[in-house]
mmCIF file of C-alpha atoms in Angstrom:
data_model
loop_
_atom_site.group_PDB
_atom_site.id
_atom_site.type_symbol
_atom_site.label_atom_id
_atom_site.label_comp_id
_atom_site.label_asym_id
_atom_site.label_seq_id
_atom_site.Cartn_x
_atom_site.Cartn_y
_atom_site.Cartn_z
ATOM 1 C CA UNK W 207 0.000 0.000 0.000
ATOM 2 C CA UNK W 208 0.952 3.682 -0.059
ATOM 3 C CA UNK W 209 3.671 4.987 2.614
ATOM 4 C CA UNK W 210 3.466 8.011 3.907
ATOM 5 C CA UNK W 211 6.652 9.054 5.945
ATOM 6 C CA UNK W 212 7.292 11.493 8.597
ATOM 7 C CA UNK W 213 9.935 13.169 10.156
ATOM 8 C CA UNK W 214 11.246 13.480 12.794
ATOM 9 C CA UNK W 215 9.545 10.391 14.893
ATOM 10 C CA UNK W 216 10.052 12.097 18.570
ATOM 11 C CA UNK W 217 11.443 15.739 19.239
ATOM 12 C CA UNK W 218 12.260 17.171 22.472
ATOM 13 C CA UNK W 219 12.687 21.108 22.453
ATOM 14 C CA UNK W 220 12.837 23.827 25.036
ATOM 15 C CA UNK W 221 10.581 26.407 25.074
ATOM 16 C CA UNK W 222 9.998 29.217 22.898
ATOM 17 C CA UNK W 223 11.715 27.304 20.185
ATOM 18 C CA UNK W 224 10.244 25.972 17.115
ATOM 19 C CA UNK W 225 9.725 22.810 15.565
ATOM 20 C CA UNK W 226 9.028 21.776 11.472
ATOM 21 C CA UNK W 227 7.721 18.327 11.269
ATOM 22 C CA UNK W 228 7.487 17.050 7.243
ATOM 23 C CA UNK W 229 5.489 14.945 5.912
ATOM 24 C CA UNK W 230 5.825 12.612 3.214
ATOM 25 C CA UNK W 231 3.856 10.760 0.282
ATOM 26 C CA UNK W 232 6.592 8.556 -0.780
ATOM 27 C CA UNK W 233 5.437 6.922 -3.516
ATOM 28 C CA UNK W 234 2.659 8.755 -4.871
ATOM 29 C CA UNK W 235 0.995 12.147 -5.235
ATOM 30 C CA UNK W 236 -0.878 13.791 -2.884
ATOM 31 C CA UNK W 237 -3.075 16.534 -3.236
ATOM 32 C CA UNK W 238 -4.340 16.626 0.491
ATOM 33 C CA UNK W 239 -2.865 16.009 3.274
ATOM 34 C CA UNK W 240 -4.150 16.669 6.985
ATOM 35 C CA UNK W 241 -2.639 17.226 10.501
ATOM 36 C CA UNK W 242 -4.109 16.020 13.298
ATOM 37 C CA UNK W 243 -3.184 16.052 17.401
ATOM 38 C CA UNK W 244 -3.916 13.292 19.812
ATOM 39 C CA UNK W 245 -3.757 13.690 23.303
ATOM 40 C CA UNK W 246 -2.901 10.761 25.011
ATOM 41 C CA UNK W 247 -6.010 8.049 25.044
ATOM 42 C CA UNK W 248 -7.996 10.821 23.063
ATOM 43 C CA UNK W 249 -9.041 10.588 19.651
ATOM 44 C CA UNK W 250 -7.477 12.395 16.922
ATOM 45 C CA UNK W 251 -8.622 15.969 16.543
ATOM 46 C CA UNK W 252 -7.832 17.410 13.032
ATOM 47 C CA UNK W 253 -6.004 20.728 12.688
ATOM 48 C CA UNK W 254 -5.546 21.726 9.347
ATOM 49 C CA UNK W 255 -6.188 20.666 5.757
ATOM 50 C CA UNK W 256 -3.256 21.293 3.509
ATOM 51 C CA UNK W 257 -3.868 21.601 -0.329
ATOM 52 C CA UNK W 258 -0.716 21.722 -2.670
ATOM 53 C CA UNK W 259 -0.232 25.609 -3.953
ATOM 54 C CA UNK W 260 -2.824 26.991 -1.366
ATOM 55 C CA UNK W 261 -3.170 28.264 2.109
ATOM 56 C CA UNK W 262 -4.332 25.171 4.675
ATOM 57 C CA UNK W 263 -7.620 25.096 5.798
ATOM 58 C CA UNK W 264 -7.487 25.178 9.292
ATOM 59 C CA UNK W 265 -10.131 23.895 11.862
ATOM 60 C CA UNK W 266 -11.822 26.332 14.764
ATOM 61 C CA UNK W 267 -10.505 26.767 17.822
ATOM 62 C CA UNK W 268 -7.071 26.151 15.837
ATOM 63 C CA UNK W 269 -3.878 29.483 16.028
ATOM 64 C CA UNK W 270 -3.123 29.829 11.733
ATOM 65 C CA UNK W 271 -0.227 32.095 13.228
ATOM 66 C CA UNK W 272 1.473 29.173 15.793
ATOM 67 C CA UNK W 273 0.731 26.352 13.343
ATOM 68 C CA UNK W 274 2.184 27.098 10.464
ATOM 69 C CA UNK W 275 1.630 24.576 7.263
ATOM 70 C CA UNK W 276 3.437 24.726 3.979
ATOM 71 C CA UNK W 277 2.435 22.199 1.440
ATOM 72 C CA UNK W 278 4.834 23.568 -1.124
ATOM 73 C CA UNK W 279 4.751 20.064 -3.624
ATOM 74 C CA UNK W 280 2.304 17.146 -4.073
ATOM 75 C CA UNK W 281 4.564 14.921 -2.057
ATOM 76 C CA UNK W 282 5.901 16.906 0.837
ATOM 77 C CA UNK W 283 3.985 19.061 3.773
ATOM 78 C CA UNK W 284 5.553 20.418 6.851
ATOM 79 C CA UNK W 285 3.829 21.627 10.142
ATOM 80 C CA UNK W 286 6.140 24.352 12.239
ATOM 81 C CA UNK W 287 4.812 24.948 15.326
ATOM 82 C CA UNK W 288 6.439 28.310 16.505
ATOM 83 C CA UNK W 289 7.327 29.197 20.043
ATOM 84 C CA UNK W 290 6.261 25.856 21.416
ATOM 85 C CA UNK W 291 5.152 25.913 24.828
ATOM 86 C CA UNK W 292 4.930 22.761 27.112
ATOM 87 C CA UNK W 293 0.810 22.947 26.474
ATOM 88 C CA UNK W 294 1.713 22.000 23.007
ATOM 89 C CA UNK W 295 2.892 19.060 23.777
ATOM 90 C CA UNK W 296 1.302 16.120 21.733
ATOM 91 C CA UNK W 297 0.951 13.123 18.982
ATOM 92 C CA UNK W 298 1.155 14.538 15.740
ATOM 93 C CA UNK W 299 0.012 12.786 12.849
ATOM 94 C CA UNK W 300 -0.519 13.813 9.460
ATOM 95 C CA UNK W 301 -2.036 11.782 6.744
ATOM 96 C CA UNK W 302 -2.196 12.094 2.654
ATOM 97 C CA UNK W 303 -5.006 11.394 0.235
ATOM 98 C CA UNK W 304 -3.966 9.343 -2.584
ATOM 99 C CA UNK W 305 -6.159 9.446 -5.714
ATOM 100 C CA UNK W 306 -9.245 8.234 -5.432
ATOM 101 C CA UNK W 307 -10.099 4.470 -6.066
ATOM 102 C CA UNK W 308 -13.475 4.163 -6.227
ATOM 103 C CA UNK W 309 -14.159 5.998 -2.961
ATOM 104 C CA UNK W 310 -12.682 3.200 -0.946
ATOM 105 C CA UNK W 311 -9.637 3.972 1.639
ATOM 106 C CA UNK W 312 -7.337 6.390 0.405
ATOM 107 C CA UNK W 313 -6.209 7.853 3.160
ATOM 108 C CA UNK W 314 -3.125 6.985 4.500
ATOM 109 C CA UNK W 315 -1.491 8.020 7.686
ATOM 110 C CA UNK W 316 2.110 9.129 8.977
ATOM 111 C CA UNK W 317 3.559 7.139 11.746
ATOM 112 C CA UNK W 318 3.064 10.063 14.215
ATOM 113 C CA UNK W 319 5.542 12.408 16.056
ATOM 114 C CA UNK W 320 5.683 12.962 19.355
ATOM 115 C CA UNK W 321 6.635 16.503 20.725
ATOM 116 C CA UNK W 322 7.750 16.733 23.885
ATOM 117 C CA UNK W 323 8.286 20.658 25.122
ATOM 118 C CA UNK W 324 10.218 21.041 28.209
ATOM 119 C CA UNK G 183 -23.192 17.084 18.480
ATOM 120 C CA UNK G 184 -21.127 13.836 18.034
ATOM 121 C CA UNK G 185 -20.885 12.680 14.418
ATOM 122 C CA UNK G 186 -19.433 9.623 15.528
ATOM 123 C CA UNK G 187 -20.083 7.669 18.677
ATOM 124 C CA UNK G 188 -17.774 4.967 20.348
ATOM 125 C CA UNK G 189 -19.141 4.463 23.572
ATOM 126 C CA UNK G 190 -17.183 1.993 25.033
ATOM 127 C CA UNK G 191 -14.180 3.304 27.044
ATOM 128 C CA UNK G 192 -12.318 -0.069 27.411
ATOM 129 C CA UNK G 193 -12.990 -3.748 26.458
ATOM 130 C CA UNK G 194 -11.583 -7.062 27.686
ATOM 131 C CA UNK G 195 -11.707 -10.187 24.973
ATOM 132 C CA UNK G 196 -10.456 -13.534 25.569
ATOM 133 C CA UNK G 197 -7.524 -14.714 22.880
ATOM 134 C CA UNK G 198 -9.493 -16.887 20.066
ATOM 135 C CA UNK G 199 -13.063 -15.289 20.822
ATOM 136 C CA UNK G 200 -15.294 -12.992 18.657
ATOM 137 C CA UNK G 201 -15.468 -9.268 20.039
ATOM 138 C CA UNK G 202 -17.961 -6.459 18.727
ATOM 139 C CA UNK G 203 -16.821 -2.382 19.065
ATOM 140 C CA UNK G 204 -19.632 -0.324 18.798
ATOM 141 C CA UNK G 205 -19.794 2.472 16.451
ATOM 142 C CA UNK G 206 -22.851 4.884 15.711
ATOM 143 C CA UNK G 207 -22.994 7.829 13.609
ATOM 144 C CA UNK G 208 -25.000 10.670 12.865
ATOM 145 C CA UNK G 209 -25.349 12.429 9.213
ATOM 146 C CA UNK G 210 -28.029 13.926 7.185
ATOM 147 C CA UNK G 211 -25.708 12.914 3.934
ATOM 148 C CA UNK G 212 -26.515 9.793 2.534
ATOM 149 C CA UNK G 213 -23.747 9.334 0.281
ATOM 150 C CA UNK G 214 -20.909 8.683 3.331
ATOM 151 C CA UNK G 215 -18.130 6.430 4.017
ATOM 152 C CA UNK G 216 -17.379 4.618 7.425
ATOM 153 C CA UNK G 217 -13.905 3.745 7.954
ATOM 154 C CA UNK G 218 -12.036 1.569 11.439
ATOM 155 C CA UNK G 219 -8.381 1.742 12.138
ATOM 156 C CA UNK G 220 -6.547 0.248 14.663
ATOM 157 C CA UNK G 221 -3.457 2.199 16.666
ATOM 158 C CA UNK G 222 -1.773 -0.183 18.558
ATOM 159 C CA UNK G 223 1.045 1.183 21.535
ATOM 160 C CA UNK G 224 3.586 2.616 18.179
ATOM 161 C CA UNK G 225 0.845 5.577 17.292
ATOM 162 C CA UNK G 226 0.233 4.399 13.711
ATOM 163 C CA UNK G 227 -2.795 4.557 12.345
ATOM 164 C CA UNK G 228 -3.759 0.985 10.388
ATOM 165 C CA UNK G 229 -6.297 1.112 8.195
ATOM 166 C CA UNK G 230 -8.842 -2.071 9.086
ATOM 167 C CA UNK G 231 -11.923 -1.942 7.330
ATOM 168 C CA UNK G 232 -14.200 0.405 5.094
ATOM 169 C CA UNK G 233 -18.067 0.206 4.380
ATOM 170 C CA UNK G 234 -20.040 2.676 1.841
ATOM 171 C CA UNK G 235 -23.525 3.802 2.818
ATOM 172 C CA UNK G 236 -24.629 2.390 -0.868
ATOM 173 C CA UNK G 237 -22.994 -1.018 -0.208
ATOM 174 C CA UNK G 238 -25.160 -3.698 -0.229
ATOM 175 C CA UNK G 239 -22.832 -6.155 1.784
ATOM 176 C CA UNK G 240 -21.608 -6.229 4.823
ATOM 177 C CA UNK G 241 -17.119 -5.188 4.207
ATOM 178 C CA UNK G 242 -14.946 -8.352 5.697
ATOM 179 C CA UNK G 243 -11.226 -8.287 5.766
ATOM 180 C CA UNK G 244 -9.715 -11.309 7.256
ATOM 181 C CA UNK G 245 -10.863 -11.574 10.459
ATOM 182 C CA UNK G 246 -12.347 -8.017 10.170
ATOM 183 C CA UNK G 247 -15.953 -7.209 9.722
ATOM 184 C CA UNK G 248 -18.268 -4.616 9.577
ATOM 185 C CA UNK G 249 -22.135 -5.152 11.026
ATOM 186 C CA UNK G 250 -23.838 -1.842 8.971
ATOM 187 C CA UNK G 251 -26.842 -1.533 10.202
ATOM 188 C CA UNK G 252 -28.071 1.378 8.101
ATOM 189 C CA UNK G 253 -31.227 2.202 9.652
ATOM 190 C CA UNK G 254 -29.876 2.153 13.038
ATOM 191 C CA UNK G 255 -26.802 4.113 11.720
ATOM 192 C CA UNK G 256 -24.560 1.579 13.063
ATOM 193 C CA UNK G 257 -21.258 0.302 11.993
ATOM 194 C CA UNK G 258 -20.045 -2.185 14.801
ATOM 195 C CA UNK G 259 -16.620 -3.651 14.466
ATOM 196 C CA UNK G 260 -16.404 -7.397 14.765
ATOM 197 C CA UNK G 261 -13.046 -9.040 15.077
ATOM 198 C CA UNK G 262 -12.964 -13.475 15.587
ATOM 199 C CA UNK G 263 -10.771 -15.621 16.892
ATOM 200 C CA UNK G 264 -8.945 -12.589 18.775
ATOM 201 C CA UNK G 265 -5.114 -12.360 18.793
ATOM 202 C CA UNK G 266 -2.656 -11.149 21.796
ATOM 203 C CA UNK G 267 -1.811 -8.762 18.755
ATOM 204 C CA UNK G 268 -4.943 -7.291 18.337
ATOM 205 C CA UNK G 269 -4.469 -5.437 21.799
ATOM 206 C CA UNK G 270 -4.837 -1.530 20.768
ATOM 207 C CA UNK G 271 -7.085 1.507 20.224
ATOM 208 C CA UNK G 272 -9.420 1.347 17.693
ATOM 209 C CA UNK G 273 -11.328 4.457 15.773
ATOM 210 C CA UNK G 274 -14.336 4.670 14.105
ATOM 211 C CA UNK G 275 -14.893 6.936 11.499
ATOM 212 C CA UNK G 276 -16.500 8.466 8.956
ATOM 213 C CA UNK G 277 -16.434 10.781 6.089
ATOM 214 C CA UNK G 278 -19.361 12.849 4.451
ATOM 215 C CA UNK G 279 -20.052 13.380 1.013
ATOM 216 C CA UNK G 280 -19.702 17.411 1.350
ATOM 217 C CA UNK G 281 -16.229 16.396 2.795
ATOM 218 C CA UNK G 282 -15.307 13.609 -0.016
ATOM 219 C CA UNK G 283 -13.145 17.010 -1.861
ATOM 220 C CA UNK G 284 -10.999 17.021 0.489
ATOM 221 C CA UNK G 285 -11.746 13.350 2.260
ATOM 222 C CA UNK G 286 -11.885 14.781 5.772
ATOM 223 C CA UNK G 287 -12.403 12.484 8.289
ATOM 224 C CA UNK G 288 -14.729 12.424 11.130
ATOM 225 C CA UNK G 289 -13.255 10.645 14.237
ATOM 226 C CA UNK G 290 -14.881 8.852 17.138
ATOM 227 C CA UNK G 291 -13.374 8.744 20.541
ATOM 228 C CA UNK G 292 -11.959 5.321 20.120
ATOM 229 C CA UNK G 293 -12.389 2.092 22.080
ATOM 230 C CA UNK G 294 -8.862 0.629 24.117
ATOM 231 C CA UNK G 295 -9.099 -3.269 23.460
ATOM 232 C CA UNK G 296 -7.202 -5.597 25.361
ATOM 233 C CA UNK G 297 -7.175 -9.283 24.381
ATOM 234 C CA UNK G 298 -6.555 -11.515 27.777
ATOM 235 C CA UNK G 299 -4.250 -14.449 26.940
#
């Protein structure tokens, strides 16, 4: 099936700092891709959706200005978030739409970083 | 409101028995797509099982299958002959047709399963 890669797998970063986690499609195109957070034992809550070319879409409730996405080419996207505080530690996960096949799953999901902010 | 509803917490299965996770949902759409992943202890999200809302079958994957009860707007989860392995969180969810642009998904709250050897 399709692989979707990210990087890094765990960061640990001091406050006030910032932190770019990529995402990528690694062998295929993707036009959408999403970022979500998970607290632990919680469900995933989606943040943004990240079109190729175009300002992410981001959910309410969600800072545009300390989660910043770039999805500058159909393989790669990359979530900063700036001046990280210890409340933003989390599970992040991002996952890429593959062209569709017939409306079945085509969705595929990143293995997940995990943020710690000390 | 919910969209999606998992409401059980935490279940207990005995290795090599049959286990249901319930799943209901709640749309207006009826062109949707419900979807079940497993994330075991690593944090990756595994892709289980998928049922449209214009399928006539019940989906089964292996030892995965989905009980749609369409009417009831149900989607239980119903694993057999349960595996040590199988020990994990498990998410329900769906996605709309208004949403099928962008393929946003909806996420319950997830059920922990733990499979007792």
């Amino acid at each position: 099936g399709a692989v979707v890669s990210q990087h890094p797998s765990r960061v640990i970063c001091k406050s006030g700092t910032s932190v770019k986690i990529e995402c990528r499609s690694l062998d295929f195109q993707a036009t959408t891709m999403f970022w979500y957070r998970q607290f632990p034992k919680q469900s995933l809550m989606l943040m943004a959706t990240s079109n190729e070319g175009s300002k992410a879409t981001y959910e309410q409730g969600v800072e545009k200005d300390k989660f910043l996405i770039n999805h500058a080419s159909l393989t790669l996207s990359t979530l900063t978030v700036t001046s990280a505080h210890p409340e933003d530690s989390s599970f992040y996960i991002c996952s890429a739409r593959a062209p569709p096949a017939g409306g079945r799953h085509e969705q595929y999901f990143g293995p997940g970083t995990r943020l710690t902010v000390t | 409101a919910q969209k999606i509803t998992q409401t059980q917490p935490g279940m207990f299965v005995q290795e090599k028995e049959a286990v249901t996770l319930d799943c209901t949902y709640d749309t207006s759409d009826p062109s949707y797509g419900l979807f079940w992943y497993k994330q075991p202890s690593s944090g990756e999200m595994i892709f289980l099982i998928y049922q449209g809302s214009y399928d006539q079958q019940n989906a089964t994957e292996g030892r995965y299958s989905l009980n749609f009860q369409k009417a009831r707007k149900s989607a239980n989860l119903v694993i057999s002959a349960s595996q040590l392995g199988d020990s994990a969180m498990y998410f329900c969810a769906m996605r709309e047709a208004v949403s099928s642009n962008t393929g946003k998904l909806i996420f319950g709250q997830g059920t922990t399963l733990q499979v007792k050897p």
